GROMACS .gro file of C-alpha atoms in nm:
model
  402
    1MET     CA    1  -2.316   1.746  -1.803
    2LYS     CA    2  -2.441   1.710  -2.161
    3VAL     CA    3  -2.350   1.911  -2.466
    4LEU     CA    4  -2.625   1.941  -2.721
    5TYR     CA    5  -2.480   2.026  -3.060
    6LEU     CA    6  -2.740   2.164  -3.297
    7PHE     CA    7  -2.662   2.175  -3.663
    8GLN     CA    8  -2.792   2.506  -3.787
    9ARG     CA    9  -2.761   2.678  -4.121
   10GLY     CA   10  -2.595   3.011  -4.142
   11PHE     CA   11  -2.248   3.124  -4.051
   12MET     CA   12  -2.343   3.312  -3.730
   13LYS     CA   13  -2.535   3.020  -3.586
   14LYS     CA   14  -2.245   2.784  -3.653
   15LEU     CA   15  -2.001   3.030  -3.498
   16GLN     CA   16  -2.216   3.062  -3.186
   17ASN     CA   17  -2.230   2.685  -3.148
   18ILE     CA   18  -1.853   2.652  -3.190
   19ILE     CA   19  -1.795   2.916  -2.921
   20ALA     CA   20  -2.044   2.751  -2.684
   21LEU     CA   21  -1.894   2.408  -2.739
   22THR     CA   22  -1.542   2.538  -2.683
   23PHE     CA   23  -1.655   2.706  -2.359
   24LEU     CA   24  -1.817   2.389  -2.227
   25ILE     CA   25  -1.517   2.174  -2.311
   26SER     CA   26  -1.297   2.426  -2.128
   27LEU     CA   27  -1.519   2.396  -1.823
   28LEU     CA   28  -1.499   2.019  -1.830
   29ILE     CA   29  -1.122   2.036  -1.842
   30LEU     CA   30  -1.107   2.275  -1.547
   31ILE     CA   31  -1.354   2.089  -1.324
   32PRO     CA   32  -1.198   1.790  -1.138
   33SER     CA   33  -1.349   1.472  -1.278
   34CYS     CA   34  -1.536   1.234  -1.050
   35THR     CA   35  -1.630   0.877  -1.127
   36PHE     CA   36  -1.807   0.605  -0.933
   37SER     CA   37  -1.676   0.254  -0.898
   38GLU     CA   38  -1.855   0.075  -0.617
   39ASN     CA   39  -1.873  -0.300  -0.666
   40GLU     CA   40  -2.017  -0.580  -0.457
   41PRO     CA   41  -1.732  -0.728  -0.251
   42SER     CA   42  -1.614  -1.075  -0.350
   43PHE     CA   43  -1.614  -1.362  -0.097
   44GLU     CA   44  -1.353  -1.552  -0.295
   45ASN     CA   45  -1.056  -1.656  -0.076
   46ALA     CA   46  -1.207  -1.488   0.233
   47ILE     CA   47  -1.070  -1.621   0.565
   48GLU     CA   48  -1.322  -1.669   0.844
   49VAL     CA   49  -1.186  -1.652   1.197
   50SER     CA   50  -1.417  -1.816   1.451
   51ILE     CA   51  -1.331  -1.642   1.778
   52PRO     CA   52  -1.542  -1.871   2.005
   53THR     CA   53  -1.347  -2.179   1.891
   54MET     CA   54  -1.012  -2.026   1.990
   55ASN     CA   55  -0.852  -2.000   2.333
   56PHE     CA   56  -0.647  -1.705   2.451
   57SER     CA   57  -0.276  -1.777   2.441
   58ASN     CA   58  -0.007  -1.700   2.693
   59MET     CA   59   0.238  -1.435   2.581
   60SER     CA   60   0.516  -1.696   2.568
   61ASP     CA   61   0.310  -1.895   2.315
   62VAL     CA   62   0.321  -1.598   2.077
   63VAL     CA   63   0.637  -1.402   2.163
   64ASP     CA   64   0.986  -1.549   2.150
   65THR     CA   65   1.203  -1.273   2.298
   66ILE     CA   66   1.166  -0.914   2.422
   67ARG     CA   67   1.421  -0.634   2.406
   68TYR     CA   68   1.406  -0.280   2.542
   69VAL     CA   69   1.558   0.036   2.395
   70LYS     CA   70   1.581   0.364   2.583
   71LEU     CA   71   1.511   0.663   2.360
   72GLN     CA   72   1.743   0.962   2.360
   73GLN     CA   73   1.611   1.295   2.481
   74PRO     CA   74   1.455   1.472   2.179
   75TYR     CA   75   1.503   1.841   2.105
   76PRO     CA   76   1.320   2.078   2.081
   77ASP     CA   77   0.992   1.887   2.051
   78TYR     CA   78   0.853   1.595   2.250
   79ALA     CA   79   0.575   1.346   2.180
   80TYR     CA   80   0.376   1.329   2.502
   81GLN     CA   81   0.111   1.091   2.375
   82ILE     CA   82   0.141   0.830   2.101
   83ASP     CA   83  -0.119   0.874   1.828
   84LYS     CA   84   0.055   0.698   1.542
   85VAL     CA   85   0.387   0.522   1.489
   86LEU     CA   86   0.542   0.437   1.152
   87ILE     CA   87   0.861   0.257   1.064
   88GLU     CA   88   1.020   0.350   0.732
   89ASN     CA   89   1.379   0.308   0.612
   90ASP     CA   90   1.497   0.187   0.955
   91LYS     CA   91   1.359   0.495   1.128
   92ILE     CA   92   1.070   0.515   1.372
   93TYR     CA   93   0.831   0.812   1.342
   94ILE     CA   94   0.625   0.895   1.652
   95PHE     CA   95   0.348   1.155   1.613
   96ASP     CA   96   0.162   1.332   1.893
   97TYR     CA   97  -0.142   1.480   1.716
   98TYR     CA   98  -0.301   1.672   2.002
   99THR     CA   99  -0.068   1.763   2.290
  100SER     CA  100   0.261   1.881   2.142
  101LYS     CA  101   0.146   1.831   1.780
  102ALA     CA  102   0.501   1.715   1.717
  103LEU     CA  103   0.661   1.440   1.512
  104VAL     CA  104   0.974   1.290   1.668
  105VAL     CA  105   1.204   1.059   1.470
  106TYR     CA  106   1.460   0.805   1.594
  107ASP     CA  107   1.657   0.520   1.447
  108LEU     CA  108   1.571   0.171   1.568
  109GLU     CA  109   1.848   0.185   1.829
  110GLY     CA  110   1.680   0.482   1.996
  111ASN     CA  111   1.915   0.753   1.866
  112PHE     CA  112   1.734   1.084   1.813
  113GLN     CA  113   1.729   1.201   1.449
  114PHE     CA  114   1.509   1.511   1.435
  115SER     CA  115   1.172   1.653   1.534
  116MET     CA  116   0.919   1.888   1.377
  117SER     CA  117   0.619   2.077   1.503
  118HIS     CA  118   0.435   2.321   1.276
  119PRO     CA  119   0.091   2.386   1.424
  120GLY     CA  120  -0.089   2.694   1.297
  121GLN     CA  121  -0.287   2.827   1.004
  122GLY     CA  122  -0.010   2.934   0.768
  123PRO     CA  123   0.059   2.768   0.432
  124SER     CA  124   0.338   2.551   0.581
  125GLU     CA  125   0.144   2.469   0.900
  126TYR     CA  126  -0.124   2.219   1.003
  127LEU     CA  127  -0.425   2.312   1.211
  128GLN     CA  128  -0.507   1.960   1.328
  129VAL     CA  129  -0.335   1.642   1.213
  130GLN     CA  130  -0.575   1.371   1.100
  131ASP     CA  131  -0.317   1.123   0.973
  132PHE     CA  132   0.034   1.106   0.830
  133LEU     CA  133   0.251   0.883   0.615
  134VAL     CA  134   0.609   0.866   0.492
  135ASP     CA  135   0.659   0.823   0.118
  136ASP     CA  136   0.993   0.830  -0.065
  137GLY     CA  137   1.142   0.996   0.242
  138ASN     CA  138   0.886   1.279   0.242
  139ILE     CA  139   0.655   1.331   0.538
  140GLU     CA  140   0.295   1.383   0.424
  141ILE     CA  141   0.039   1.516   0.672
  142LEU     CA  142  -0.338   1.511   0.632
  143ASP     CA  143  -0.470   1.833   0.785
  144SER     CA  144  -0.827   1.898   0.901
  145ARG     CA  145  -0.849   2.197   0.662
  146GLU     CA  146  -0.895   1.978   0.352
  147ARG     CA  147  -0.523   1.992   0.282
  148MET     CA  148  -0.228   1.762   0.251
  149ILE     CA  149   0.101   1.920   0.360
  150ILE     CA  150   0.430   1.775   0.239
  151TYR     CA  151   0.766   1.812   0.415
  152ASP     CA  152   1.101   1.668   0.314
  153SER     CA  153   1.293   1.397   0.499
  154ILE     CA  154   1.404   1.634   0.778
  155GLY     CA  155   1.074   1.822   0.819
  156THR     CA  156   1.131   2.122   0.591
  157PHE     CA  157   0.817   2.245   0.416
  158VAL     CA  158   0.792   2.152   0.047
  159ARG     CA  159   0.436   2.228  -0.062
  160SER     CA  160   0.069   2.184   0.025
  161GLU     CA  161  -0.211   2.032  -0.181
  162LYS     CA  162  -0.573   2.141  -0.154
  163LEU     CA  163  -0.821   1.853  -0.140
  164PRO     CA  164  -1.182   1.870  -0.267
  165PHE     CA  165  -1.309   1.689   0.044
  166ARG     CA  166  -1.242   1.635   0.414
  167SER     CA  167  -1.111   1.305   0.543
  168GLN     CA  168  -0.975   1.144   0.859
  169SER     CA  169  -0.719   0.895   0.722
  170PHE     CA  170  -0.527   0.816   0.405
  171THR     CA  171  -0.268   0.591   0.246
  172LYS     CA  172  -0.088   0.568  -0.085
  173ASP     CA  173  -0.162   0.298  -0.341
  174ASN     CA  174  -0.012   0.258  -0.689
  175GLY     CA  175   0.065   0.624  -0.746
  176SER     CA  176  -0.263   0.765  -0.612
  177TYR     CA  177  -0.412   0.813  -0.266
  178ILE     CA  178  -0.699   0.643  -0.086
  179PHE     CA  179  -0.883   0.871   0.159
  180GLN     CA  180  -1.129   0.757   0.423
  181THR     CA  181  -1.388   1.023   0.501
  182GLY     CA  182  -1.561   0.857   0.796
  183LYS     CA  183  -1.860   1.062   0.904
  184MET     CA  184  -1.754   1.375   0.714
  185HIS     CA  185  -2.016   1.469   0.455
  186ASN     CA  186  -1.935   1.509   0.087
  187ASP     CA  187  -2.127   1.475  -0.241
  188LEU     CA  188  -1.872   1.262  -0.429
  189GLY     CA  189  -2.066   0.937  -0.412
  190GLU     CA  190  -2.322   0.803  -0.656
  191ASN     CA  191  -2.625   1.031  -0.702
  192GLY     CA  192  -2.456   1.299  -0.492
  193GLU     CA  193  -2.442   1.082  -0.181
  194SER     CA  194  -2.150   1.082   0.060
  195CYS     CA  195  -1.849   0.871  -0.035
  196GLU     CA  196  -1.668   0.675   0.236
  197LEU     CA  197  -1.355   0.576   0.043
  198ILE     CA  198  -1.212   0.800  -0.228
  199ARG     CA  199  -0.925   0.734  -0.466
  200PHE     CA  200  -0.765   1.067  -0.556
  201ASN     CA  201  -0.494   1.147  -0.809
  202ILE     CA  202  -0.297   1.451  -0.696
  203LYS     CA  203  -0.174   1.535  -1.047
  204THR     CA  204  -0.499   1.502  -1.244
  205LYS     CA  205  -0.731   1.589  -0.950
  206LYS     CA  206  -0.950   1.296  -1.051
  207THR     CA  207  -1.167   1.150  -0.773
  208THR     CA  208  -1.313   0.802  -0.786
  209CYS     CA  209  -1.565   0.695  -0.524
  210ILE     CA  210  -1.476   0.339  -0.427
  211LYS     CA  211  -1.739   0.298  -0.156
  212ASN     CA  212  -2.048   0.499  -0.071
  213VAL     CA  213  -2.139   0.563   0.291
  214PRO     CA  214  -2.409   0.300   0.366
  215LYS     CA  215  -2.748   0.457   0.419
  216ASP     CA  216  -2.793   0.253   0.739
  217GLN     CA  217  -2.442   0.316   0.872
  218PHE     CA  218  -2.424   0.339   1.250
  219MET     CA  219  -2.296   0.689   1.326
  220HIS     CA  220  -2.098   0.621   1.642
  221SER     CA  221  -1.886   0.883   1.818
  222PHE     CA  222  -1.564   0.681   1.854
  223LYS     CA  223  -1.243   0.812   1.698
  224GLU     CA  224  -1.114   0.551   1.456
  225ARG     CA  225  -0.741   0.505   1.403
  226ASN     CA  226  -0.540   0.261   1.191
  227ILE     CA  227  -0.841   0.129   1.002
  228LEU     CA  228  -0.689   0.182   0.655
  229SER     CA  229  -0.346   0.023   0.620
  230LYS     CA  230  -0.107  -0.093   0.350
  231ILE     CA  231   0.047  -0.421   0.470
  232GLY     CA  232   0.296  -0.559   0.224
  233GLU     CA  233   0.111  -0.564  -0.107
  234ASP     CA  234  -0.231  -0.573   0.062
  235LEU     CA  235  -0.447  -0.265   0.118
  236LEU     CA  236  -0.683  -0.346   0.406
  237TYR     CA  237  -0.980  -0.155   0.546
  238SER     CA  238  -1.242  -0.193   0.815
  239THR     CA  239  -1.447   0.018   1.056
  240TYR     CA  240  -1.553  -0.006   1.418
  241PHE     CA  241  -1.825  -0.266   1.492
  242ASN     CA  242  -1.779  -0.417   1.145
  243ASP     CA  243  -1.670  -0.782   1.166
  244THR     CA  244  -1.529  -0.773   0.813
  245ILE     CA  245  -1.184  -0.663   0.698
  246TYR     CA  246  -1.184  -0.575   0.328
  247GLY     CA  247  -0.910  -0.592   0.074
  248ILE     CA  248  -0.891  -0.318  -0.189
  249THR     CA  249  -0.746  -0.396  -0.531
  250GLY     CA  250  -0.771  -0.106  -0.772
  251ASN     CA  251  -1.126   0.015  -0.717
  252ASN     CA  252  -1.265  -0.326  -0.620
  253PHE     CA  253  -1.348  -0.468  -0.277
  254SER     CA  254  -1.304  -0.822  -0.154
  255TYR     CA  255  -1.362  -0.987   0.182
  256LYS     CA  256  -1.019  -1.072   0.329
  257PHE     CA  257  -1.109  -1.164   0.687
  258ILE     CA  258  -1.444  -1.222   0.857
  259LEU     CA  259  -1.440  -1.225   1.237
  260ASN     CA  260  -1.714  -1.453   1.369
  261PHE     CA  261  -1.793  -1.371   1.732
  262GLY     CA  262  -2.076  -1.623   1.754
  263THR     CA  263  -2.348  -1.562   2.010
  264ASN     CA  264  -2.126  -1.325   2.206
  265THR     CA  265  -2.143  -1.051   1.945
  266LEU     CA  266  -2.328  -0.725   2.005
  267PRO     CA  267  -2.704  -0.758   1.944
  268LYS     CA  268  -2.825  -0.564   1.642
  269LYS     CA  269  -3.082  -0.373   1.845
  270VAL     CA  270  -2.813  -0.175   2.031
  271PHE     CA  271  -2.714   0.003   1.708
  272ASN     CA  272  -3.053   0.177   1.715
  273LEU     CA  273  -2.977   0.334   2.052
  274PRO     CA  274  -2.868   0.697   2.096
  275ASN     CA  275  -2.492   0.733   2.137
  276ALA     CA  276  -2.506   0.787   2.512
  277SER     CA  277  -2.721   0.476   2.563
  278PHE     CA  278  -2.500   0.277   2.329
  279VAL     CA  279  -2.186   0.365   2.529
  280GLN     CA  280  -2.369   0.278   2.851
  281PHE     CA  281  -2.459  -0.064   2.707
  282LEU     CA  282  -2.092  -0.128   2.619
  283ASN     CA  283  -1.981  -0.029   2.969
  284GLU     CA  284  -2.238  -0.257   3.132
  285ASN     CA  285  -2.177  -0.554   2.900
  286GLY     CA  286  -1.799  -0.584   2.886
  287GLU     CA  287  -1.816  -0.955   2.808
  288LYS     CA  288  -1.962  -0.881   2.463
  289GLN     CA  289  -1.719  -0.897   2.172
  290PHE     CA  290  -1.690  -0.647   1.886
  291HIS     CA  291  -1.425  -0.551   1.632
  292THR     CA  292  -1.225  -0.234   1.693
  293PRO     CA  293  -0.991  -0.258   1.395
  294HIS     CA  294  -0.633  -0.163   1.464
  295ILE     CA  295  -0.484  -0.297   1.145
  296LYS     CA  296  -0.109  -0.347   1.159
  297GLY     CA  297   0.129  -0.594   1.002
  298SER     CA  298   0.413  -0.686   0.771
  299ASP     CA  299   0.480  -0.940   0.499
  300ASN     CA  300   0.489  -1.201   0.776
  301TYR     CA  301   0.216  -1.100   1.018
  302PHE     CA  302  -0.129  -0.944   1.031
  303ILE     CA  303  -0.278  -0.798   1.351
  304THR     CA  304  -0.613  -0.646   1.442
  305SER     CA  305  -0.793  -0.590   1.772
  306PHE     CA  306  -1.131  -0.652   1.929
  307ARG     CA  307  -1.292  -0.570   2.261
  308GLN     CA  308  -1.401  -0.806   2.536
  309ASN     CA  309  -1.338  -0.684   2.888
  310GLY     CA  310  -1.057  -0.473   2.746
  311ALA     CA  311  -0.838  -0.485   2.436
  312ASN     CA  312  -0.753  -0.816   2.271
  313TYR     CA  313  -0.546  -0.896   1.964
  314LEU     CA  314  -0.575  -1.140   1.678
  315ILE     CA  315  -0.220  -1.216   1.559
  316ARG     CA  316  -0.200  -1.412   1.236
  317ASN     CA  317   0.115  -1.560   1.083
  318ARG     CA  318   0.063  -1.499   0.711
  319LYS     CA  319   0.327  -1.748   0.602
  320LYS     CA  320   0.215  -2.041   0.821
  321ASN     CA  321  -0.160  -1.953   0.820
  322THR     CA  322  -0.166  -1.989   1.199
  323GLN     CA  323  -0.319  -1.745   1.446
  324HIS     CA  324  -0.337  -1.663   1.816
  325LEU     CA  325  -0.559  -1.457   2.043
  326LEU     CA  326  -0.380  -1.251   2.305
  327LYS     CA  327  -0.528  -1.035   2.578
  328GLY     CA  328  -0.376  -0.689   2.607
  329SER     CA  329  -0.367  -0.744   2.982
  330SER     CA  330  -0.197  -1.086   2.957
  331PHE     CA  331   0.077  -1.137   3.213
  332ASN     CA  332   0.424  -1.110   3.062
  333ASP     CA  333   0.547  -1.461   3.139
  334ILE     CA  334   0.872  -1.409   2.947
  335ASP     CA  335   1.056  -1.151   3.158
  336GLY     CA  336   0.786  -1.018   3.393
  337GLY     CA  337   0.798  -0.680   3.220
  338PHE     CA  338   0.534  -0.480   3.039
  339PRO     CA  339   0.252  -0.682   2.875
  340LEU     CA  340   0.158  -0.641   2.508
  341HIS     CA  341  -0.090  -0.369   2.592
  342TRP     CA  342  -0.051  -0.165   2.271
  343VAL     CA  343   0.054  -0.253   1.918
  344HIS     CA  344   0.200   0.069   1.779
  345ALA     CA  345   0.387  -0.077   1.481
  346VAL     CA  346   0.502  -0.403   1.325
  347ASN     CA  347   0.846  -0.436   1.167
  348ASN     CA  348   0.918  -0.772   1.002
  349ASN     CA  349   0.875  -1.022   1.289
  350GLU     CA  350   0.859  -0.769   1.570
  351ILE     CA  351   0.574  -0.581   1.736
  352ILE     CA  352   0.689  -0.242   1.860
  353THR     CA  353   0.533  -0.060   2.152
  354VAL     CA  354   0.629   0.286   2.282
  355VAL     CA  355   0.574   0.337   2.657
  356ASP     CA  356   0.657   0.594   2.921
  357PRO     CA  357   0.928   0.488   3.169
  358ASN     CA  358   0.687   0.483   3.463
  359TYR     CA  359   0.525   0.167   3.323
  360ILE     CA  360   0.864  -0.005   3.320
  361LEU     CA  361   0.949   0.118   3.670
  362ASP     CA  362   0.613  -0.006   3.804
  363ARG     CA  363   0.683  -0.356   3.667
  364MET     CA  364   1.030  -0.350   3.820
  365ASP     CA  365   0.883  -0.271   4.162
  366ALA     CA  366   0.631  -0.555   4.124
  367LEU     CA  367   0.906  -0.804   4.037
  368ARG     CA  368   1.120  -0.694   4.328
  369ALA     CA  369   0.829  -0.758   4.562
  370LYS     CA  370   0.807  -1.121   4.447
  371GLU     CA  371   0.902  -1.384   4.698
  372ASP     CA  372   0.994  -1.632   4.426
  373ILE     CA  373   1.343  -1.661   4.287
  374LEU     CA  374   1.384  -1.437   3.982
  375THR     CA  375   1.452  -1.593   3.642
  376ASP     CA  376   1.743  -1.480   3.427
  377ASN     CA  377   1.503  -1.293   3.196
  378GLU     CA  378   1.343  -1.115   3.492
  379LYS     CA  379   1.688  -1.016   3.620
  380ARG     CA  380   1.782  -0.872   3.280
  381PHE     CA  381   1.457  -0.674   3.275
  382ILE     CA  382   1.529  -0.528   3.620
  383GLU     CA  383   1.885  -0.438   3.513
  384PHE     CA  384   1.744  -0.238   3.223
  385ALA     CA  385   1.474  -0.074   3.436
  386GLN     CA  386   1.735   0.043   3.685
  387THR     CA  387   1.889   0.262   3.412
  388LEU     CA  388   1.565   0.460   3.383
  389ASP     CA  389   1.437   0.769   3.557
  390ILE     CA  390   1.074   0.876   3.574
  391ASN     CA  391   1.162   1.190   3.373
  392ASP     CA  392   1.334   1.002   3.090
  393PRO     CA  393   1.188   0.988   2.736
  394GLN     CA  394   0.988   0.686   2.626
  395VAL     CA  395   1.110   0.331   2.586
  396LEU     CA  396   1.081   0.114   2.274
  397ILE     CA  397   0.977  -0.245   2.341
  398PHE     CA  398   1.040  -0.501   2.066
  399TYR     CA  399   0.832  -0.820   2.101
  400ARG     CA  400   0.979  -1.075   1.859
  401LEU     CA  401   0.706  -1.308   1.736
  402LYS     CA  402   0.756  -1.681   1.699
   0.00000   0.00000   0.00000
């Protein structure tokens, strides 16, 4: 928007110009500012991970010990499915976005703390949860109605914030928020194009487009979760079928990790297929490898996932610069219990998974059917499983990494 100031003679002309200028400045103050800051990512210090040169590890090569914690019965809400898990201030937050639309909170020993469920269309309610985070004890929910709803540490409504865009995930970074819009259209990018990553200041309402949506982006139909994560001091981001994990510093991108799948990667031609044909290709070519980022970690570890005949995990020790590949279906050769099928959260040196008791009971039955002599670890697992009932709440599994 440009202001053209014309110097005219005569009092009335000058007065008119002053009024017009004042009006335009007022408009500029009222309209949320938007800037563009997309830079070419830097390859400096990027880590390339060559998947074909690595072998899949046994669970006992990666995990030292496993412990199980039975969760107390929550009231009045229950998380039937696990959409996102966060650990903050020694509490574990489990959110069911779609079934009960409830957040259930425990301490790390499984003791129930509180629950909240506020679905609806009122000012203190969320229509559909897209994402959530915990910041300074407050629970912040990203709603599908272009709103962020803030509750206090026990789930009492505090306020809501209207957003000038729709998004599917968010995180906090240095006092402002980073929102990922995915396939949701907006005009906040350069030249009115859609912006994929937006930095937004709640107080000033300033938006900065960090990354435009690529013009040739493959518009798949998969729901992406955990693709934008703050791990220690690092802010990491990736998308499905993208072999690169980016680091975000301020408004600048850098390549942090590059996953090289070699000749077993998906051929480029499949990204030109219609969605239905693309999914059919994936189903018929399970041996092909592709990145399905599930970015989790701590100061000590970084984890993401990729597909090849099921889910697989890259687990990297950030202190030792060592890494392992682990199949989600790998046999649990530590205690015969549940394999590392899901990575819901990482707390220090432990991966945390939340499972229904039937999975534990099924593994107990399988161990009991063994003809071999049970190990001490297998016996301890069975002793725990015997305390469970099929109708019990979920179980926390802590896999302590080596």
